[in-house]
CSV table of C-alpha atoms and ligand atoms in Angstrom, one decimal:
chain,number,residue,atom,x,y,z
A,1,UNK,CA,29.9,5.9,1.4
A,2,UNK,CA,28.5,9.5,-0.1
A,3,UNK,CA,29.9,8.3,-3.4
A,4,UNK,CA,28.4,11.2,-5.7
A,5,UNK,CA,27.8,8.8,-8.5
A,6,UNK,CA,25.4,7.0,-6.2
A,7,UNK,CA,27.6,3.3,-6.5
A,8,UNK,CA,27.1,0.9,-4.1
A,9,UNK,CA,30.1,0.6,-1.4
A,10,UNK,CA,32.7,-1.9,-3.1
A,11,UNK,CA,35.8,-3.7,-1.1
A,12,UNK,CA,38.8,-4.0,-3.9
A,13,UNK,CA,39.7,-7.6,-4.5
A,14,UNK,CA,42.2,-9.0,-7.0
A,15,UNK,CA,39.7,-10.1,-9.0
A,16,UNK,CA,37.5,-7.1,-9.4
A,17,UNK,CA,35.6,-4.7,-6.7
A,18,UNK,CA,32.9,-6.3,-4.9
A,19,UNK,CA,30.4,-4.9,-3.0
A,20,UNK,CA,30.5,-4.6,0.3
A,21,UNK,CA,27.4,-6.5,1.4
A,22,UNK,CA,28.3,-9.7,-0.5
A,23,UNK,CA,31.7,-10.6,1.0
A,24,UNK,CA,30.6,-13.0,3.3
A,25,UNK,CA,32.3,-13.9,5.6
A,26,UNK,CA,35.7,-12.2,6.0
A,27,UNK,CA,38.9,-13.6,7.7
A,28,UNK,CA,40.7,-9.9,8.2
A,29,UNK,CA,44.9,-10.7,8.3
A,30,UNK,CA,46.4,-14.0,5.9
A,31,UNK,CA,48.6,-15.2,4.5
A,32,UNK,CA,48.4,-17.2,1.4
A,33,UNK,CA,51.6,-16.4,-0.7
A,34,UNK,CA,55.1,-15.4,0.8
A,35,UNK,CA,57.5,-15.9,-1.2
A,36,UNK,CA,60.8,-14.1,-1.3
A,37,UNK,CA,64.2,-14.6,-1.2
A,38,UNK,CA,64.5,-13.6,2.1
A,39,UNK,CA,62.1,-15.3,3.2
A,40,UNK,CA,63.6,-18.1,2.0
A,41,UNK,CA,66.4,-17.5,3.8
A,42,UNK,CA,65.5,-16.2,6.8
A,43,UNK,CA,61.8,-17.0,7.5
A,44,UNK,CA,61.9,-20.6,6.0
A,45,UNK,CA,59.1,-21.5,8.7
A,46,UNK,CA,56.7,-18.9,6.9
A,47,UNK,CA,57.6,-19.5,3.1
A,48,UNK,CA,53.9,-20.2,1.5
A,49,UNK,CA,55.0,-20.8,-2.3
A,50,UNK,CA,52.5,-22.7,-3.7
A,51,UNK,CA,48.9,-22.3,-5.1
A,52,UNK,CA,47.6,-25.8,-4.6
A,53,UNK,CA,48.8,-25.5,-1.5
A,54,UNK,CA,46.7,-22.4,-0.6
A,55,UNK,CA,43.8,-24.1,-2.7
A,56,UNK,CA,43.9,-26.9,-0.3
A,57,UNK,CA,43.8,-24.5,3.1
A,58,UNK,CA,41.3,-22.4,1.8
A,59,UNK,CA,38.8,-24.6,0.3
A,60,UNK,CA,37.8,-25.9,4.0
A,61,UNK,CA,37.5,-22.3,4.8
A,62,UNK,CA,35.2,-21.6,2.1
A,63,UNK,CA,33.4,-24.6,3.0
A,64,UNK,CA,32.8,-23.0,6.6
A,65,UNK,CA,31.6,-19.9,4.8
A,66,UNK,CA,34.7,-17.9,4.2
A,67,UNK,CA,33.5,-16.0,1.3
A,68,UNK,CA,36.6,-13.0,1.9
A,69,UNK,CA,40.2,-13.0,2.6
A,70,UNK,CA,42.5,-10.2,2.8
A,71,UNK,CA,45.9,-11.2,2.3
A,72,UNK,CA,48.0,-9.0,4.5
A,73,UNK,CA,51.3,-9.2,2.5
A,74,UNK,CA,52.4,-5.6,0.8
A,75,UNK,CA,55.0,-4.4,-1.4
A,76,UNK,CA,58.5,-6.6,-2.2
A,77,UNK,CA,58.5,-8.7,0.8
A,78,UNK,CA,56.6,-12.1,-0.5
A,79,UNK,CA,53.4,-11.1,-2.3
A,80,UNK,CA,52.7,-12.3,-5.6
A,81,UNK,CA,49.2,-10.9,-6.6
A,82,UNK,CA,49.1,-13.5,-10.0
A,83,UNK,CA,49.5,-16.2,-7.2
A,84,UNK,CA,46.9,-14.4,-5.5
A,85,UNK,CA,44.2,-14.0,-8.2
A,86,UNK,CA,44.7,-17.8,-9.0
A,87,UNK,CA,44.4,-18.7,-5.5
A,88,UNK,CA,40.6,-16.7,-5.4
A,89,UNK,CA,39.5,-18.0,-8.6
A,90,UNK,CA,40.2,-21.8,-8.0
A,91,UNK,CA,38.5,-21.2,-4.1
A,92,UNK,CA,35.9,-18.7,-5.5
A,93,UNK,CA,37.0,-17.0,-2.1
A,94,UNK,CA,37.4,-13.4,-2.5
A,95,UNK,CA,41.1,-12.2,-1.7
A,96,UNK,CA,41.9,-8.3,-0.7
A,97,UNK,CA,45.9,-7.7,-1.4
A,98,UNK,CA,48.1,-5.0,0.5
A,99,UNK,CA,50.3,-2.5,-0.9
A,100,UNK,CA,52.5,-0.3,1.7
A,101,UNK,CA,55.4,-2.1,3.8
A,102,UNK,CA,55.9,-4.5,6.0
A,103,UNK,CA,58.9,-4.5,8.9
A,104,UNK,CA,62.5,-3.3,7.6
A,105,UNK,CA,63.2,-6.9,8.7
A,106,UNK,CA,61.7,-8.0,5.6
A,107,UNK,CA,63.8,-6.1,3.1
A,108,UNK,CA,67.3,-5.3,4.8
A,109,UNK,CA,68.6,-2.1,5.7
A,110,UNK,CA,69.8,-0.8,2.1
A,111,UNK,CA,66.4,-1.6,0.6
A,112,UNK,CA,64.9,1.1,-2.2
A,113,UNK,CA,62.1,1.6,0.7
A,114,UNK,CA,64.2,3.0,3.2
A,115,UNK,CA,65.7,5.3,0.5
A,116,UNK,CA,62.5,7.0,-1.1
A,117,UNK,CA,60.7,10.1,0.7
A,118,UNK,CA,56.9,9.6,1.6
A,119,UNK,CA,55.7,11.2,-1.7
A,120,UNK,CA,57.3,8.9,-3.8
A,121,UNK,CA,56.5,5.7,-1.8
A,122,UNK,CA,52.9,6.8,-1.9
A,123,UNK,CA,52.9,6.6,-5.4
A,124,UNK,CA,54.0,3.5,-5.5
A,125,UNK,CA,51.2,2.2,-3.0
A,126,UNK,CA,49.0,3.8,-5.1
A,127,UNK,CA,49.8,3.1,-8.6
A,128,UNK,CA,48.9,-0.3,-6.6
A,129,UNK,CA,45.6,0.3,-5.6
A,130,UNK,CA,44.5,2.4,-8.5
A,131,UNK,CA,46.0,0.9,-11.4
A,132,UNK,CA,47.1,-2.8,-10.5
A,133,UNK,CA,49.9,-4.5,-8.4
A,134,UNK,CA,53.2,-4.7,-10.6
A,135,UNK,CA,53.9,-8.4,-11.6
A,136,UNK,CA,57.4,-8.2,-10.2
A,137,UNK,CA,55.9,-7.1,-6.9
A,138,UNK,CA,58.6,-3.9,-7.1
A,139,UNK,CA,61.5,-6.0,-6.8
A,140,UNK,CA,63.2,-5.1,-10.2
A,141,UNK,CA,63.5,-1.8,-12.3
A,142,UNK,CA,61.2,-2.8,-14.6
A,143,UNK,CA,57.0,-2.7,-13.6
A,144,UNK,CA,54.4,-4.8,-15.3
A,145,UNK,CA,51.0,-3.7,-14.1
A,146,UNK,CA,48.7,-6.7,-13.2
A,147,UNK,CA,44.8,-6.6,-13.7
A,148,UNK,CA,45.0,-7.4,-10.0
A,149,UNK,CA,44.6,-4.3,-7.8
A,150,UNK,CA,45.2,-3.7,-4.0
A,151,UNK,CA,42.5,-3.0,-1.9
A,152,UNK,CA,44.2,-2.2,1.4
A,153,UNK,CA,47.5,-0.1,2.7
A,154,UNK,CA,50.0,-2.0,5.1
A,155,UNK,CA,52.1,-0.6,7.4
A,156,UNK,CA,54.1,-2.0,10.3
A,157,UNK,CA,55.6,-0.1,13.1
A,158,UNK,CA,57.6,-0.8,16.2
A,159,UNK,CA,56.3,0.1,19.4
A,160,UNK,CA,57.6,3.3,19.5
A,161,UNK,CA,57.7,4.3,15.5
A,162,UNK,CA,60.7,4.9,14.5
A,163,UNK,CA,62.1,7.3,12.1
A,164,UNK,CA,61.4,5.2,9.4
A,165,UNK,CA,58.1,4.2,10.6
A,166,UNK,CA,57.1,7.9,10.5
A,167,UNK,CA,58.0,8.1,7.0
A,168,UNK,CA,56.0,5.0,6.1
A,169,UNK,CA,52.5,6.0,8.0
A,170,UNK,CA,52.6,9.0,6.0
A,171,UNK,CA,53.1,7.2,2.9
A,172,UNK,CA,50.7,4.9,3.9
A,173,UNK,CA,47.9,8.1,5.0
A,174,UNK,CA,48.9,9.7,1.4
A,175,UNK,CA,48.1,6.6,-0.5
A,176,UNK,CA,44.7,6.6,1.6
A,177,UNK,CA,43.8,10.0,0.8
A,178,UNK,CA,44.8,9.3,-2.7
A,179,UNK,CA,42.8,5.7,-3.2
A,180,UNK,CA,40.4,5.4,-0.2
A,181,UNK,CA,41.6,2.1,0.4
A,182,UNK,CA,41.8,1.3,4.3
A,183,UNK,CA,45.0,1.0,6.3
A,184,UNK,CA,45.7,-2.3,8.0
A,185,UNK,CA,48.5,-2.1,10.7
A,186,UNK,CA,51.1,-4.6,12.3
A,187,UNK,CA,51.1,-4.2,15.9
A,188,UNK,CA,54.9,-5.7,17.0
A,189,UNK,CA,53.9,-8.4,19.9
A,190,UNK,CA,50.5,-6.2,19.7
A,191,UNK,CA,51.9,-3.1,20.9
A,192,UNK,CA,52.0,0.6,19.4
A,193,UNK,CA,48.5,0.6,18.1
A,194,UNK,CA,47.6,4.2,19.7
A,195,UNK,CA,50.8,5.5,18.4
A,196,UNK,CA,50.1,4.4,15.2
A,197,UNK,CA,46.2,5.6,15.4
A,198,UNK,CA,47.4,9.6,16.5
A,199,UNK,CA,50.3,9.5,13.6
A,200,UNK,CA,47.6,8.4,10.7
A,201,UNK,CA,44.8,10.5,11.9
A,202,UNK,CA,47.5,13.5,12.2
A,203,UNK,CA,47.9,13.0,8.8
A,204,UNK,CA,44.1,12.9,7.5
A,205,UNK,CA,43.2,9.3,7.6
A,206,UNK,CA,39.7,8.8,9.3
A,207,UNK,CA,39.6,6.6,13.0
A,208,UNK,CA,37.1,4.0,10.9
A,209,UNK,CA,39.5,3.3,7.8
A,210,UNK,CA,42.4,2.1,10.1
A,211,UNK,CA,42.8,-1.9,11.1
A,212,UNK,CA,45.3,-2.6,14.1
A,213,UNK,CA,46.4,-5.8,13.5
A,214,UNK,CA,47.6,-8.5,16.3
A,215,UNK,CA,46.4,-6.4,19.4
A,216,UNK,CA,44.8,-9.5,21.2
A,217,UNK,CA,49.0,-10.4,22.0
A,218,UNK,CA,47.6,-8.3,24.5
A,219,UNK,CA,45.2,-9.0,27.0
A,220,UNK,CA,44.5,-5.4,28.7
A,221,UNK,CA,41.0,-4.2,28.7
A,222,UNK,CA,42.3,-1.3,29.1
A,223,UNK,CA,44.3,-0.7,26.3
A,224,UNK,CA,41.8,-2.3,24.2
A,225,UNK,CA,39.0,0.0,25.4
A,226,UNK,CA,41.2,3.1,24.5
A,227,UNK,CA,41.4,1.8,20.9
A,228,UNK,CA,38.4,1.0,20.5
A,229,UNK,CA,37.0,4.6,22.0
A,230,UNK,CA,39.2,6.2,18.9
A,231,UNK,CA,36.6,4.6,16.0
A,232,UNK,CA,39.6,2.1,14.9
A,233,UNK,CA,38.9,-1.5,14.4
A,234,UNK,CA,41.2,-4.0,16.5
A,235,UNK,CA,41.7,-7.2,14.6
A,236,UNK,CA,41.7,-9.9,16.5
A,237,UNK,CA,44.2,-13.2,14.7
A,238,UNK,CA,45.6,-15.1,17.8
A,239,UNK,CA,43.1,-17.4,18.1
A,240,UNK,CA,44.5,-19.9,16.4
A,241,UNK,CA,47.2,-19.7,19.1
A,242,UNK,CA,45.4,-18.7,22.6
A,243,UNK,CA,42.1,-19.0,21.9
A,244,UNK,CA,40.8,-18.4,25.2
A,245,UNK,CA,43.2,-14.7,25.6
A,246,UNK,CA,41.1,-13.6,22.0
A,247,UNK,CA,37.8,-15.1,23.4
A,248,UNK,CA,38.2,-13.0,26.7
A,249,UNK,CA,39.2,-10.1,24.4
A,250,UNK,CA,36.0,-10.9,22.7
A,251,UNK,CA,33.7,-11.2,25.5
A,252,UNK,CA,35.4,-7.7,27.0
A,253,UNK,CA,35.2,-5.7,24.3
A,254,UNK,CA,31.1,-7.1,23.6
A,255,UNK,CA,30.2,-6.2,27.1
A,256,UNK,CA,32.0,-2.6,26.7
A,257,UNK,CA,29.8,-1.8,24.1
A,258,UNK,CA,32.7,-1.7,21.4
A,259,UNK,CA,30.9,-5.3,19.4
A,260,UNK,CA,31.1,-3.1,16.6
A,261,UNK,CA,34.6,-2.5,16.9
A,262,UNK,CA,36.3,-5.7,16.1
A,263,UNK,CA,37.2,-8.0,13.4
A,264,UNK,CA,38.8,-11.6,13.4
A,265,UNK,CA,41.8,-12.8,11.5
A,266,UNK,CA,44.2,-15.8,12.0
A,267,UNK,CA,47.3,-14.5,10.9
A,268,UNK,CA,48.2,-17.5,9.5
A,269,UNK,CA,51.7,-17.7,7.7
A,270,UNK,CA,53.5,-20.2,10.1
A,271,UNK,CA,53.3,-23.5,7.9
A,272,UNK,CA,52.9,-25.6,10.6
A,273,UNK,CA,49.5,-24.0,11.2
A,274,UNK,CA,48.4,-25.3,7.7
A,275,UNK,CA,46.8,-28.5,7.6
A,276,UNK,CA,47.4,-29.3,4.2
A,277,UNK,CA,50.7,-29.3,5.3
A,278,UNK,CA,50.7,-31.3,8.1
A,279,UNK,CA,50.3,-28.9,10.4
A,280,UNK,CA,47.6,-27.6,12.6
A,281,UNK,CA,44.1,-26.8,14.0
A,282,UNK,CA,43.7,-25.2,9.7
A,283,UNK,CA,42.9,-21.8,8.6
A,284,UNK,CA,39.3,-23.3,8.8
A,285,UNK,CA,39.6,-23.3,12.6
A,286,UNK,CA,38.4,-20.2,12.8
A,287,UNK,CA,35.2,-20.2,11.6
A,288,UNK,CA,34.5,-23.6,13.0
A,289,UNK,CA,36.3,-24.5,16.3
A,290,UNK,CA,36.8,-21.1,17.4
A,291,UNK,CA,33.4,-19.8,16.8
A,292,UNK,CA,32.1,-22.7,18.5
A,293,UNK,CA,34.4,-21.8,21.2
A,294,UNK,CA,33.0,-17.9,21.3
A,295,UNK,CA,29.7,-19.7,21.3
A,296,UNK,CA,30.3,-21.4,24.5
A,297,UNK,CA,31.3,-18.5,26.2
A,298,UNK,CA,28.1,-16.6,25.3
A,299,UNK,CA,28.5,-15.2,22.0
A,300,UNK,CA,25.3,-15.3,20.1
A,301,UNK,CA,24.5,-15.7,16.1
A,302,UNK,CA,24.1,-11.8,15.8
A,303,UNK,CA,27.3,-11.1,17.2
A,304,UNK,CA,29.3,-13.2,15.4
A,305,UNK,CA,27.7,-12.3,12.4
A,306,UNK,CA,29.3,-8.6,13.3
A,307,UNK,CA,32.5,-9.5,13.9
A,308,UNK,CA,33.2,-11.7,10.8
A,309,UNK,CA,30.7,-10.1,8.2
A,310,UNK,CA,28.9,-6.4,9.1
A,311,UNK,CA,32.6,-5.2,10.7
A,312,UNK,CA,34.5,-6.1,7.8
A,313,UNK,CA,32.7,-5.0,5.3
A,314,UNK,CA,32.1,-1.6,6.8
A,315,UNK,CA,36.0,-1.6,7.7
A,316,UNK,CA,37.2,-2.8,3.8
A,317,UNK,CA,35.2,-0.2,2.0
A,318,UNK,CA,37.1,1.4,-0.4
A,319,UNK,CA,36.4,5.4,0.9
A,320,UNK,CA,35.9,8.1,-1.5
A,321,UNK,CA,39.7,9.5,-2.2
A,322,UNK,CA,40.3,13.3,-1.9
A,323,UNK,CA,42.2,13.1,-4.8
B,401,ZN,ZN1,50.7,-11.1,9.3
């Protein structure tokens, strides 16, 4: 990645950087902690507490060749990156944290992150990336720095960004600038992704470091095609829920030429996806079921290998900051 020093390209994971080439293969959106509160509260369907818990949906994943997982959680909404780091080292599969923020939903309206401008919440995401996720996950005054750093920027918009929104995807294109680590996007119900593209290029961040997460809740070759024509990647994680919409997606966006375009997720938070805890098809799913699926339909062993190994790890790289 014209890194002056001459290093190989690295992807940051919470237990050091790795490089590129040797993540395997790489499920692009998770969940494997969430734990808040709120969440609690609130989202009780989604609350994912418990490392042996993780251990026991990931080792089956690992099994089917999972060798990376970015964990899609960012800042004082759930994550827990000691949870995290324990979760990689018992699986031995790599796991990418977010910083940046998720939905206002997540926090409540008088949240610190609503209050702070994008300067000072980009230091935050930052301090993150750069120097390690705080311990307390930026819930209290006090900040503990980790050894366990972030490798990617999360932001979530609505379809229309709103004010707030703004004020985050600028955060989120300063902590790029500042860090080189990628930005990976919520898409609400899949939507917004070209809005979100035009305000993070506007501010400096390159087409190929941005992720658009959940875009297959949308079947519209159309729309896909015009993200895709921007140099973004679309990451596909519905497949554990229509798995012929993301296949069709799939088969599309092959035949359009935009193969290298695309990387696979399962978005997996709701606990009754997890089959360690009664629920199902697994995390595993999609690396077996659903490949054998994409398979069926045509996809052959090079393809696949782009969307769940080359696409990643070109996506993940940490970019040479301009800072
Ligand atoms: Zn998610």
């Amino acid at each position: 990645m014209n890194d002056p020093a001459g290093r190989a390209p690295v992807v940051r994971c919470v237990l050091g950087d790795v490089p590129a080439d040797r993540l395997g293969m790489v499920y692009a959106h998770e969940h494997l902690v969430l734990d808040s509160p709120l969440i609690a509260a609130a989202f009780a369907h989604i609350l994912l507490d418990d490392v042996d818990t993780a251990v026991a949906e990931v080792g089956p994943c690992a099994a089917a060749g999972v060798g990376t997982m970015v964990d899609a959680m960012p800042c004082a909404a759930g994550r827990d990156a000691v949870r995290l780091a324990a979760v990689s080292a018992r699986t031995g599969v790599n796991v990418v944290a977010a910083t940046g923020l998720h939905h206002v939903r997540y926090y409540g309206e008088a949240h610190w992150s609503g209050r702070l401008d994008a300067g000072e919440l980009a230091e935050l995401f930052s301090a993150d990336v750069l120097g390690g996720i705080d311990a307390f996950d930026y819930t209290g005054p006090a900040v503990r720095r980790t050894p366990h750093r972030a490798g990617i920027v999360k932001v979530a918009t609505a379809e229309r960004p709103t004010a707030r929104d703004r004020l985050v995807l600028e955060a989120a294109a300063l902590a790029h600038l500042g860090t080189g680590a990628p930005v990976l996007t919520h898409c609400e119900q899949g939507r917004g992704a070209l809005a979100q593209i035009e305000a993070l290029t506007a501010h400096g961040v390159p087409a190929d470091a941005i992720l658009l997460s959940h875009v297959d809740k949308v079947v519209d070759r159309g729309y896909h095609r015009e993200i895709a024509d921007t140099g973004a990647y679309l990451e596909y994680d519905q497949a554990l829920r229509t798995p012929e919409d993301t296949a069709l997606l799939v088969g599309w966006m092959l035949a359009d030429g935009h193969g290298d375009r695309i990387v696979l997720g399962t978005d997996g938070a709701r606990r009754d996806l997890w089959s360690s805890l009664g629920g199902g098809p697994g995390l595993a799913w999609l690396a077996t079921g659903f490949c054998d699926l994409l398979s069926e339909r045509g996809v052959d062993e090079a393809d696949l290998r782009r969307l769940l190994v080359t696409n990643p790890a070109r996506a993940l790289v940490l970019r040479e900051s301009t800072r």
